[in-house]
């Protein structure tokens, strides 16, 4: 267990940040999953900008890596283009 006041505070802050980050990462994964499950191209095209914005925001705040965001956006764009 931590011995210093500051390290106890750091532990409390880290737990709070972890919960916050976990919520947004899970929300992002669900949005990506929903978009991949779509079979209608028009609906997928409408949803894509929102997912793209979400990925960019999470990458900007270091919740996910910027390259992961880019890879996800790229693969989702490919998926949408394949839909007919």
Tab-separated table of C-alpha atoms in Angstrom, residues 1-71:
chain	number	residue	atom	x	y	z
A	1	UNK	CA	0.000	0.000	0.000
A	2	UNK	CA	1.119	3.547	-0.685
A	3	UNK	CA	2.728	5.475	2.158
A	4	UNK	CA	2.466	9.085	0.957
A	5	UNK	CA	-0.568	11.323	0.826
A	6	UNK	CA	0.207	12.287	-2.757
A	7	UNK	CA	0.474	8.673	-3.904
A	8	UNK	CA	-2.891	7.861	-2.289
A	9	UNK	CA	-4.415	10.786	-4.181
A	10	UNK	CA	-2.762	9.614	-7.412
A	11	UNK	CA	-4.320	6.150	-6.930
A	12	UNK	CA	-7.769	7.724	-6.461
A	13	UNK	CA	-7.330	9.880	-9.562
A	14	UNK	CA	-6.114	6.949	-11.655
A	15	UNK	CA	-9.158	4.868	-10.742
A	16	UNK	CA	-11.454	7.692	-11.761
A	17	UNK	CA	-9.617	8.203	-15.071
A	18	UNK	CA	-9.643	4.466	-15.740
A	19	UNK	CA	-13.431	4.326	-15.364
A	20	UNK	CA	-13.852	7.343	-17.637
A	21	UNK	CA	-11.545	5.934	-20.321
A	22	UNK	CA	-13.122	2.475	-20.129
A	23	UNK	CA	-16.599	3.949	-20.703
A	24	UNK	CA	-15.559	5.876	-23.817
A	25	UNK	CA	-13.482	3.009	-25.230
A	26	UNK	CA	-16.421	0.609	-24.789
A	27	UNK	CA	-18.810	3.104	-26.399
A	28	UNK	CA	-16.438	3.401	-29.350
A	29	UNK	CA	-16.170	-0.387	-29.715
A	30	UNK	CA	-19.951	-0.718	-29.699
A	31	UNK	CA	-20.298	1.987	-32.365
A	32	UNK	CA	-17.702	0.274	-34.573
A	33	UNK	CA	-19.437	-3.084	-34.049
A	34	UNK	CA	-22.803	-1.544	-34.972
A	35	UNK	CA	-21.374	-0.020	-38.158
A	36	UNK	CA	-19.726	-3.290	-39.194
A	37	UNK	CA	-23.005	-5.156	-38.680
A	38	UNK	CA	-24.896	-2.852	-41.050
A	39	UNK	CA	-25.866	-4.187	-44.447
A	40	UNK	CA	-27.611	-1.082	-45.773
A	41	UNK	CA	-25.107	1.265	-47.409
A	42	UNK	CA	-27.173	4.438	-46.958
A	43	UNK	CA	-27.516	3.932	-43.194
A	44	UNK	CA	-23.829	3.076	-42.883
A	45	UNK	CA	-22.846	6.236	-44.773
A	46	UNK	CA	-24.995	8.304	-42.382
A	47	UNK	CA	-23.455	6.718	-39.273
A	48	UNK	CA	-19.831	6.793	-40.473
A	49	UNK	CA	-19.121	10.514	-39.793
A	50	UNK	CA	-20.277	10.164	-36.176
A	51	UNK	CA	-18.051	7.133	-35.627
A	52	UNK	CA	-15.170	8.896	-37.344
A	53	UNK	CA	-15.588	11.923	-35.078
A	54	UNK	CA	-15.665	9.673	-32.014
A	55	UNK	CA	-12.458	7.907	-33.069
A	56	UNK	CA	-10.682	11.217	-33.687
A	57	UNK	CA	-11.688	12.584	-30.283
A	58	UNK	CA	-10.508	9.453	-28.481
A	59	UNK	CA	-7.206	9.522	-30.351
A	60	UNK	CA	-6.752	13.206	-29.509
A	61	UNK	CA	-7.199	12.541	-25.783
A	62	UNK	CA	-4.935	9.443	-25.894
A	63	UNK	CA	-7.682	7.008	-24.935
A	64	UNK	CA	-6.773	5.065	-28.077
A	65	UNK	CA	-3.649	5.376	-30.194
A	66	UNK	CA	-3.840	7.655	-33.245
A	67	UNK	CA	-2.767	4.820	-35.560
A	68	UNK	CA	-5.501	2.564	-34.181
A	69	UNK	CA	-8.041	5.281	-34.934
A	70	UNK	CA	-6.681	5.612	-38.476
A	71	UNK	CA	-6.730	1.856	-39.026
